[in-house]
XYZ file of N, CA and C in Angstrom:
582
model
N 25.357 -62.166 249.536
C 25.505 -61.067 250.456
C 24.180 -60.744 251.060
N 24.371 -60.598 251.731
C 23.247 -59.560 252.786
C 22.710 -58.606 252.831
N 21.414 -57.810 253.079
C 21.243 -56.934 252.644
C 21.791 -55.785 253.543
N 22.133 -56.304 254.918
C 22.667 -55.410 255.868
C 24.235 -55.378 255.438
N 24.889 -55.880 255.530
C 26.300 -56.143 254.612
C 26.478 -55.044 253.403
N 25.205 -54.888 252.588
C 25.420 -53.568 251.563
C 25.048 -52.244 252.023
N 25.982 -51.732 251.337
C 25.701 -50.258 252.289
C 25.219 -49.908 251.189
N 24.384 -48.764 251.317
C 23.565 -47.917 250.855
C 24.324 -46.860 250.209
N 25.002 -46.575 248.821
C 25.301 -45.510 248.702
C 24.242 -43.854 248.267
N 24.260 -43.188 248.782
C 23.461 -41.778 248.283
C 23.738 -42.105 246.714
N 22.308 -41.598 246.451
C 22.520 -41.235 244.782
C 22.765 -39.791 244.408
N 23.539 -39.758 243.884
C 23.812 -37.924 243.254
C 23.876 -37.786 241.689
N 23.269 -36.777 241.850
C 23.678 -36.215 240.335
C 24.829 -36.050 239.944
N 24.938 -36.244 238.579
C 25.959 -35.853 237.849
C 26.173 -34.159 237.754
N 27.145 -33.894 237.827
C 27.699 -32.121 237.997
C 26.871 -32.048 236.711
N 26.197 -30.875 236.141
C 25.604 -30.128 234.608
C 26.453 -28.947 235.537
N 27.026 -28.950 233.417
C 27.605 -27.702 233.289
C 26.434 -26.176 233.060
N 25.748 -25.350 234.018
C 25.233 -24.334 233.468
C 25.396 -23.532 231.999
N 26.419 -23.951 231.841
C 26.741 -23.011 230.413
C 26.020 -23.723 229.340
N 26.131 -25.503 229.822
C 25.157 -26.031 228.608
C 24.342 -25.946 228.614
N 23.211 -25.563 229.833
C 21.921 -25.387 229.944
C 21.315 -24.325 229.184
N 22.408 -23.303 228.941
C 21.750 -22.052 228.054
C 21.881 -22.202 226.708
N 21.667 -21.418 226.583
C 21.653 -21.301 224.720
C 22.755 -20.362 224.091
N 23.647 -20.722 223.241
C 24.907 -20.183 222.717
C 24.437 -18.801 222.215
N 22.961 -18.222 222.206
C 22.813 -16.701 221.725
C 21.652 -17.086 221.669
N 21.033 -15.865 220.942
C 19.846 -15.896 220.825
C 19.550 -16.586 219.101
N 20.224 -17.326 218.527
C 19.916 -18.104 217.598
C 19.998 -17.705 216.090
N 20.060 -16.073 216.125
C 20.168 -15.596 214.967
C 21.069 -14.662 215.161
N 21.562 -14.009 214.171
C 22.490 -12.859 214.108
C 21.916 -11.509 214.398
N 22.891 -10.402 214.742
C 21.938 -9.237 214.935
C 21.782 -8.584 213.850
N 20.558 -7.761 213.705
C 20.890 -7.008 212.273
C 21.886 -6.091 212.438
N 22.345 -5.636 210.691
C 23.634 -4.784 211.027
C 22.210 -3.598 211.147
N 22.630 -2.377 211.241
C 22.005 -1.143 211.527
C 20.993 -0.489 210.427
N 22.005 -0.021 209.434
C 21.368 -0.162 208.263
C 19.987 -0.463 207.501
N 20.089 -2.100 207.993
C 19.038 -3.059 207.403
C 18.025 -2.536 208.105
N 18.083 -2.372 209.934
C 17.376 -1.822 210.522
C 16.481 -0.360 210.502
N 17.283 0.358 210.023
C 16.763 1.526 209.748
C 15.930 1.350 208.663
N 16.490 1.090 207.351
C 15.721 0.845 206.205
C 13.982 -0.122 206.231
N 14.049 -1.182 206.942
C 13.050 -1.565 207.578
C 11.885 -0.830 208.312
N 12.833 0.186 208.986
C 11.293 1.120 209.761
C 11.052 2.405 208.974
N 11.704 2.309 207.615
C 11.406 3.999 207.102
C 10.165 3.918 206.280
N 9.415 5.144 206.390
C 8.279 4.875 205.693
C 8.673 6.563 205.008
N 7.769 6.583 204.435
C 7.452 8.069 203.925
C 6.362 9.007 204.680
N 6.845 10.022 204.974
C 6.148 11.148 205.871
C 4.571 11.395 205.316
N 4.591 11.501 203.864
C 3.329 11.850 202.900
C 2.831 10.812 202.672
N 2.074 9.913 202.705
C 1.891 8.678 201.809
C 1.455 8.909 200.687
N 1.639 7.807 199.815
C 1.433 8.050 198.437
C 0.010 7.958 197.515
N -0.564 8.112 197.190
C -2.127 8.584 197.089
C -2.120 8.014 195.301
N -1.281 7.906 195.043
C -1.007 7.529 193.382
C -2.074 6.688 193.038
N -2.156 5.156 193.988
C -3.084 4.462 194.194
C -4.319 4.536 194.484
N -5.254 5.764 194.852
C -6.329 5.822 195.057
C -6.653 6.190 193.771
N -8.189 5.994 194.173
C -9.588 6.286 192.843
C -9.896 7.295 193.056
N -10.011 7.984 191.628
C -11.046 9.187 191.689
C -12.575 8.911 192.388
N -12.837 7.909 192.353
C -13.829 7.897 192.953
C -13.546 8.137 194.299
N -12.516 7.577 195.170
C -11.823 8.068 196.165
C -11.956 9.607 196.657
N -10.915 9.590 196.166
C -10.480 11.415 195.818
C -11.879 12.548 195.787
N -12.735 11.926 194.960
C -14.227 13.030 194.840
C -14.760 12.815 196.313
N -14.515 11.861 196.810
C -15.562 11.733 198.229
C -14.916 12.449 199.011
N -13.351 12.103 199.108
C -12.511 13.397 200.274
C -13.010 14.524 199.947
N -12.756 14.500 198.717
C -12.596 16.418 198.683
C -14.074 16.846 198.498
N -15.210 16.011 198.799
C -16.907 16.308 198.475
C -16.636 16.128 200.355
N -15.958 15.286 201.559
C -16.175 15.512 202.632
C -15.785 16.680 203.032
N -14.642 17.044 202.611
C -14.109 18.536 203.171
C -15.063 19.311 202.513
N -15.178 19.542 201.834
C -16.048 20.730 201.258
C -17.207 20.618 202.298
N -18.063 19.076 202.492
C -18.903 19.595 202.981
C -18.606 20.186 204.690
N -17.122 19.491 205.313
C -17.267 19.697 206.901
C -16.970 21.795 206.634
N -16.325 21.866 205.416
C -16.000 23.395 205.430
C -17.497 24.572 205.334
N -18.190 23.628 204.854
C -19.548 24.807 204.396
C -20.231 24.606 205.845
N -19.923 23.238 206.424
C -21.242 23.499 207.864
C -20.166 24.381 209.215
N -18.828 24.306 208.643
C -18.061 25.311 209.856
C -18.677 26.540 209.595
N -18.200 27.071 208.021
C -19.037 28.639 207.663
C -20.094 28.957 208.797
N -20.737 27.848 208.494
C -22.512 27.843 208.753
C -22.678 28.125 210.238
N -21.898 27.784 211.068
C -21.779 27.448 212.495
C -22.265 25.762 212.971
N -22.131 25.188 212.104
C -22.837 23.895 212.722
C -22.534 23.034 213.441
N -22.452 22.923 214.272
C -21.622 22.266 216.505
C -21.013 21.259 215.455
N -21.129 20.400 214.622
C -20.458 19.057 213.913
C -19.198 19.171 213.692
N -19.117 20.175 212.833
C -17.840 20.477 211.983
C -17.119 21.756 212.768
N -17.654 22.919 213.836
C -17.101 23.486 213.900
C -14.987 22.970 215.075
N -14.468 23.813 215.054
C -13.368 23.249 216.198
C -13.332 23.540 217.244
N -13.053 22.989 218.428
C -13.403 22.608 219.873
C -13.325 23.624 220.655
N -12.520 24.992 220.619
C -12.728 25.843 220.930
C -14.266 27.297 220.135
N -14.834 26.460 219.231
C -15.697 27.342 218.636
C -16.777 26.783 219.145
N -17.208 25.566 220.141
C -18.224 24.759 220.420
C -19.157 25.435 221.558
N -20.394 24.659 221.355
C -20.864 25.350 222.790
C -21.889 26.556 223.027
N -22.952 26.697 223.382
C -23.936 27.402 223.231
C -22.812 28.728 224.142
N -22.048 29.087 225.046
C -21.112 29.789 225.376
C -20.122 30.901 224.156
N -19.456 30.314 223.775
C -18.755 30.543 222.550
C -20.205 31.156 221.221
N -21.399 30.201 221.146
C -22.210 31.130 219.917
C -22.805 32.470 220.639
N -22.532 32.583 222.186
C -23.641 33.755 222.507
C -22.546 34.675 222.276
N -20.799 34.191 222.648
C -19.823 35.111 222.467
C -19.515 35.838 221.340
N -19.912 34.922 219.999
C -19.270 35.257 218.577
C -21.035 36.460 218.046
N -22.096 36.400 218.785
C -23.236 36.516 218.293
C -22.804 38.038 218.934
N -22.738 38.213 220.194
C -22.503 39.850 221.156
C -21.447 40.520 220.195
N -20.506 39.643 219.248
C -19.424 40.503 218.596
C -20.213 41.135 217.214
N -20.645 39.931 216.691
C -21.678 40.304 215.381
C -22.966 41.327 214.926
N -23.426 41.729 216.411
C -24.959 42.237 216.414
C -24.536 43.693 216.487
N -23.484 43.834 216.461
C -23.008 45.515 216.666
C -21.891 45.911 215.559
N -21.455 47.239 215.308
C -20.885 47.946 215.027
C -19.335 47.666 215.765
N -18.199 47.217 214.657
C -17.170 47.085 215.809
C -15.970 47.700 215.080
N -14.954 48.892 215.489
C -14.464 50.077 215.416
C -12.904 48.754 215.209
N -12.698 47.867 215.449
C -11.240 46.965 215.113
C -11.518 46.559 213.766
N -12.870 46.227 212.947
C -13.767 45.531 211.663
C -12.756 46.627 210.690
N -13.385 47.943 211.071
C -12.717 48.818 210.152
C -11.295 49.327 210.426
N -10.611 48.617 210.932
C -9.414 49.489 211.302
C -8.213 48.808 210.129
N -8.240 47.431 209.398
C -7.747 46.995 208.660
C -7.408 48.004 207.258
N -8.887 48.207 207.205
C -8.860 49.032 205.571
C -8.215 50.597 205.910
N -8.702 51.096 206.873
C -8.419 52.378 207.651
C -6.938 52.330 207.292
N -6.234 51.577 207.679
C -4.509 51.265 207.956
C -3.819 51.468 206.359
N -4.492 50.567 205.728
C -3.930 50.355 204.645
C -4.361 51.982 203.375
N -5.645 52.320 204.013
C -5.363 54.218 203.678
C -4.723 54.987 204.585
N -3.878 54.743 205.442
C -3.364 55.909 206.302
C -1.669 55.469 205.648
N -1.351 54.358 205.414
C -0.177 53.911 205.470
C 0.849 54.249 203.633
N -0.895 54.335 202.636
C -0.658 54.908 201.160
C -1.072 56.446 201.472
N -1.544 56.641 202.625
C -1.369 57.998 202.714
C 0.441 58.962 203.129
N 0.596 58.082 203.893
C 2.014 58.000 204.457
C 2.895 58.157 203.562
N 3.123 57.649 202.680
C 3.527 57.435 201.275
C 4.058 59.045 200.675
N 3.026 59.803 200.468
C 3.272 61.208 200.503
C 3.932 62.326 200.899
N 5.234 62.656 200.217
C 6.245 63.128 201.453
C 5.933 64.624 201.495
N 4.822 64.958 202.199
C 4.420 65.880 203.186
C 4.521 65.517 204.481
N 5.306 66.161 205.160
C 6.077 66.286 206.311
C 4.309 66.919 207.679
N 3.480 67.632 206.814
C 2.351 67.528 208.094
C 1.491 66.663 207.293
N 1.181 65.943 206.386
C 0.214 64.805 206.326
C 0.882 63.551 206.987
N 2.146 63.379 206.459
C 2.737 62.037 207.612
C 2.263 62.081 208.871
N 2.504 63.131 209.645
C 2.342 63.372 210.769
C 0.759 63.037 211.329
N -0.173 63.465 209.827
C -1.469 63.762 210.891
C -1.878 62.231 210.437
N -1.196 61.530 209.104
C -1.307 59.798 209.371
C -0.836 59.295 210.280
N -0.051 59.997 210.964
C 0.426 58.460 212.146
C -0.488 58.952 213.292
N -0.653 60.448 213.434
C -1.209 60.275 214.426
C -2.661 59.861 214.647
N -3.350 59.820 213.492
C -4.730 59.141 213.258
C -4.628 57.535 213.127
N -3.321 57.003 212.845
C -3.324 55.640 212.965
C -3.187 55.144 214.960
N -2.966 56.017 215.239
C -2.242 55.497 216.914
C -3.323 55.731 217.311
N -4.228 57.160 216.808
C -5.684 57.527 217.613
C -6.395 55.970 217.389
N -6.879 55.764 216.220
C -7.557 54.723 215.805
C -6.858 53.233 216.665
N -6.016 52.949 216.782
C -5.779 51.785 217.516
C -6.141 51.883 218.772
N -5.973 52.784 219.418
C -6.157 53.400 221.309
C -7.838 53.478 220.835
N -8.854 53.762 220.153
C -10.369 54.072 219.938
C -10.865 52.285 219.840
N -9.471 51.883 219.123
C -10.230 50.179 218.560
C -10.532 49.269 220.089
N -8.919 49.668 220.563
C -8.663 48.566 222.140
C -9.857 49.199 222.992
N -9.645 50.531 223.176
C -10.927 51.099 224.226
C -12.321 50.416 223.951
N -13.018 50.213 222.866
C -14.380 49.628 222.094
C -13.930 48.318 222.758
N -12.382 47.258 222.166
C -13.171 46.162 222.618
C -13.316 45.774 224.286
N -12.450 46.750 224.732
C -12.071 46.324 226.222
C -14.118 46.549 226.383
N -14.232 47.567 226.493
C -16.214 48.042 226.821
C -16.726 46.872 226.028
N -16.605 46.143 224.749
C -17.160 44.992 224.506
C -17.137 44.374 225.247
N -15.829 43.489 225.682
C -16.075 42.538 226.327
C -16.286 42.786 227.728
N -16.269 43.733 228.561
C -16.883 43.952 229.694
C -18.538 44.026 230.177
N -19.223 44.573 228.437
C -20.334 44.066 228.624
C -20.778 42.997 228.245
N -20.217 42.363 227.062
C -20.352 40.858 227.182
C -20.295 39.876 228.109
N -19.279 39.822 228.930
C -18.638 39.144 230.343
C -20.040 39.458 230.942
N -20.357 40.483 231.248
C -21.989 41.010 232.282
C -22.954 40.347 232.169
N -23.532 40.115 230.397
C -24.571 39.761 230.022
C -24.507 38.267 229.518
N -23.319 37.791 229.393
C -23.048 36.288 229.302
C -23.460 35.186 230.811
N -22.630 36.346 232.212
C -23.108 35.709 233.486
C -24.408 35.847 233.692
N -25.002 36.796 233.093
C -26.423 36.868 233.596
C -27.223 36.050 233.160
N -26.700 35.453 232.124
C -27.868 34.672 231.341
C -27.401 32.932 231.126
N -25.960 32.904 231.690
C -25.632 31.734 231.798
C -25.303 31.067 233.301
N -25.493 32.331 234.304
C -25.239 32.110 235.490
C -24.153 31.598 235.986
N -23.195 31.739 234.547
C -21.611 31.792 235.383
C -20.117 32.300 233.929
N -19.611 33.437 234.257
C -18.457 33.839 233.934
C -17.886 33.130 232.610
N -17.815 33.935 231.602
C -16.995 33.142 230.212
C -15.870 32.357 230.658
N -15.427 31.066 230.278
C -14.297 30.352 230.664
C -13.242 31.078 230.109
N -11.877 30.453 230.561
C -10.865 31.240 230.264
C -10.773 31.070 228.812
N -9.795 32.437 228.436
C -9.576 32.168 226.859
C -11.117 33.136 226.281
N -11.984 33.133 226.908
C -13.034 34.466 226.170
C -12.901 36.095 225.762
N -12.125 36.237 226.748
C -11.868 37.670 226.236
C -10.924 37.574 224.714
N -9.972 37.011 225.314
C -9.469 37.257 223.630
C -9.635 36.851 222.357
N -10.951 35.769 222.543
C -11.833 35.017 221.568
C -12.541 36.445 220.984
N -13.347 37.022 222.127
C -14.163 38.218 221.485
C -13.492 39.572 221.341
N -12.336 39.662 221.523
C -11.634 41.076 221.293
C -11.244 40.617 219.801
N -10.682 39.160 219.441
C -9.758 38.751 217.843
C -11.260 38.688 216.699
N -12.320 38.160 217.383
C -13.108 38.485 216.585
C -13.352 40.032 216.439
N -13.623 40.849 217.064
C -13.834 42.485 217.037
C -13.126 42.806 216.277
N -11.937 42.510 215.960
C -11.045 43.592 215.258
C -10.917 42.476 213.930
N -11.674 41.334 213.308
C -12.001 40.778 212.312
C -12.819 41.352 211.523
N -12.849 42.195 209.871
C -13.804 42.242 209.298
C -15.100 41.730 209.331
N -15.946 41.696 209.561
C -17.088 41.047 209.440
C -17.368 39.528 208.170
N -17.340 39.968 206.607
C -16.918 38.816 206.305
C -15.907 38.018 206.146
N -14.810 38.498 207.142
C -13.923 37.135 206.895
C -13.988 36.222 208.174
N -15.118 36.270 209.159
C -15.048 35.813 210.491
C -15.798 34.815 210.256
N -14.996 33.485 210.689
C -15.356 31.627 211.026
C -15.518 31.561 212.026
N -16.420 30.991 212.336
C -17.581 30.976 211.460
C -18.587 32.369 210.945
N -18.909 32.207 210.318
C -19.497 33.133 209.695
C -20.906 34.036 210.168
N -20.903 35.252 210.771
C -22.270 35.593 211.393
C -23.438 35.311 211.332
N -24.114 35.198 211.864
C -25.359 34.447 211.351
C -26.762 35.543 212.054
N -26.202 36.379 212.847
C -26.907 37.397 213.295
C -26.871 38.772 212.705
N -27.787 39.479 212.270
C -27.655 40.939 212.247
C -27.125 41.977 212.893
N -26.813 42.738 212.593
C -26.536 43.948 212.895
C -27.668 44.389 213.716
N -27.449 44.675 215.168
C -28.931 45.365 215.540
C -29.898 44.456 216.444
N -29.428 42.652 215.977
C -30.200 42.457 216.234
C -30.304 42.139 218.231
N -31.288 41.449 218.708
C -31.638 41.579 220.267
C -30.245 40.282 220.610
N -29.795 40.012 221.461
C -28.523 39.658 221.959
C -29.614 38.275 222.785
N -29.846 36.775 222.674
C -30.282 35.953 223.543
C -29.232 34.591 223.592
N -29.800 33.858 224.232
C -29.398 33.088 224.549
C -29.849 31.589 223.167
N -29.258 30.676 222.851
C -29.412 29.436 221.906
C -30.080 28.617 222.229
């Protein structure tokens, strides 16, 4: 034969079935639920059973120490709202004075065993010395922090950020030693800058 004589047939592919091209699943089974859950549960507390006292003395020798340099005021350990040469001139303007909220705790707790007493005009002149004393405490800190706010811009050349007033009004009406950090200024003494 000839080569003109043969015809040329096209070559074609054979049809593929797509379905064989894939994969019958993903190869494994699914988990049932269960198994699944149990797999991701951990415990909320972890278990400490396993550590060393030698362990254990260093935590509780770190806390102790980050707790004595908060007391102290020391920028390291204190928390992020206590930071900041801002915040020590704030807690220092509350400390260097006399503050009328310090005593109003103990005040309360004698007006309230005074109360106690069923005299019909001592009740009376306890509550009304407890309401005087709260209206005397807010009046003090509102004039605190108005002169604080004054003498903070003046010397920092710009306005306590938000959140100061009620930083230095919650300290005001804090006893003196139970306030964290812990004063580090006198009574009396001159009001500067850090």
């Amino acid at each position: 034969m000839s080569a003109h004589n043969k015809e040329e047939k096209p070559v074609t592919e054979p049809a593929i079935d797509n379905a064989a091209k894939t994969p019958a699943g993903k190869g494994r089974p699914t988990p049932k639920r269960r198994d699944q859950e149990a797999a991701n549960r951990r415990p909320l507390v972890p278990d400490n059973k396993g550590a060393t006292k030698e362990e254990k003395q260093r935590r509780k020798a770190a806390r102790s120490k980050a707790r004595e340099g908060m007391l102290r005021g020391d920028e390291r350990y204190l928390a992020a709202r206590d930071r900041g040469p801002m915040r020590r001139f704030l807690r220092d303007a509350v400390d260097t004075r006399w503050n009328i909220g310090e005593v109003l705790l103990p005040m309360m707790l004698m007006i309230l065993a005074a109360s106690l007493i069923n005299i019909a005009n001592l009740q009376v002149l306890t509550f009304t010395l407890a309401w005087g004393l709260i209206i005397v405490g807010l009046a003090d800190a509102i004039m605190l922090w108005r002169r604080t706010k004054a003498r903070a811009t003046e010397i920092f050349g710009e306005e306590p950020g938000k959140g100061s007033a009620s930083y230095v009004v919650l300290r005001a009406f804090q006893m003196r030693v139970s306030r964290v950090p812990r004063p580090v200024v006198k009574r009396g003494d001159e009001l500067r800058r850090h």
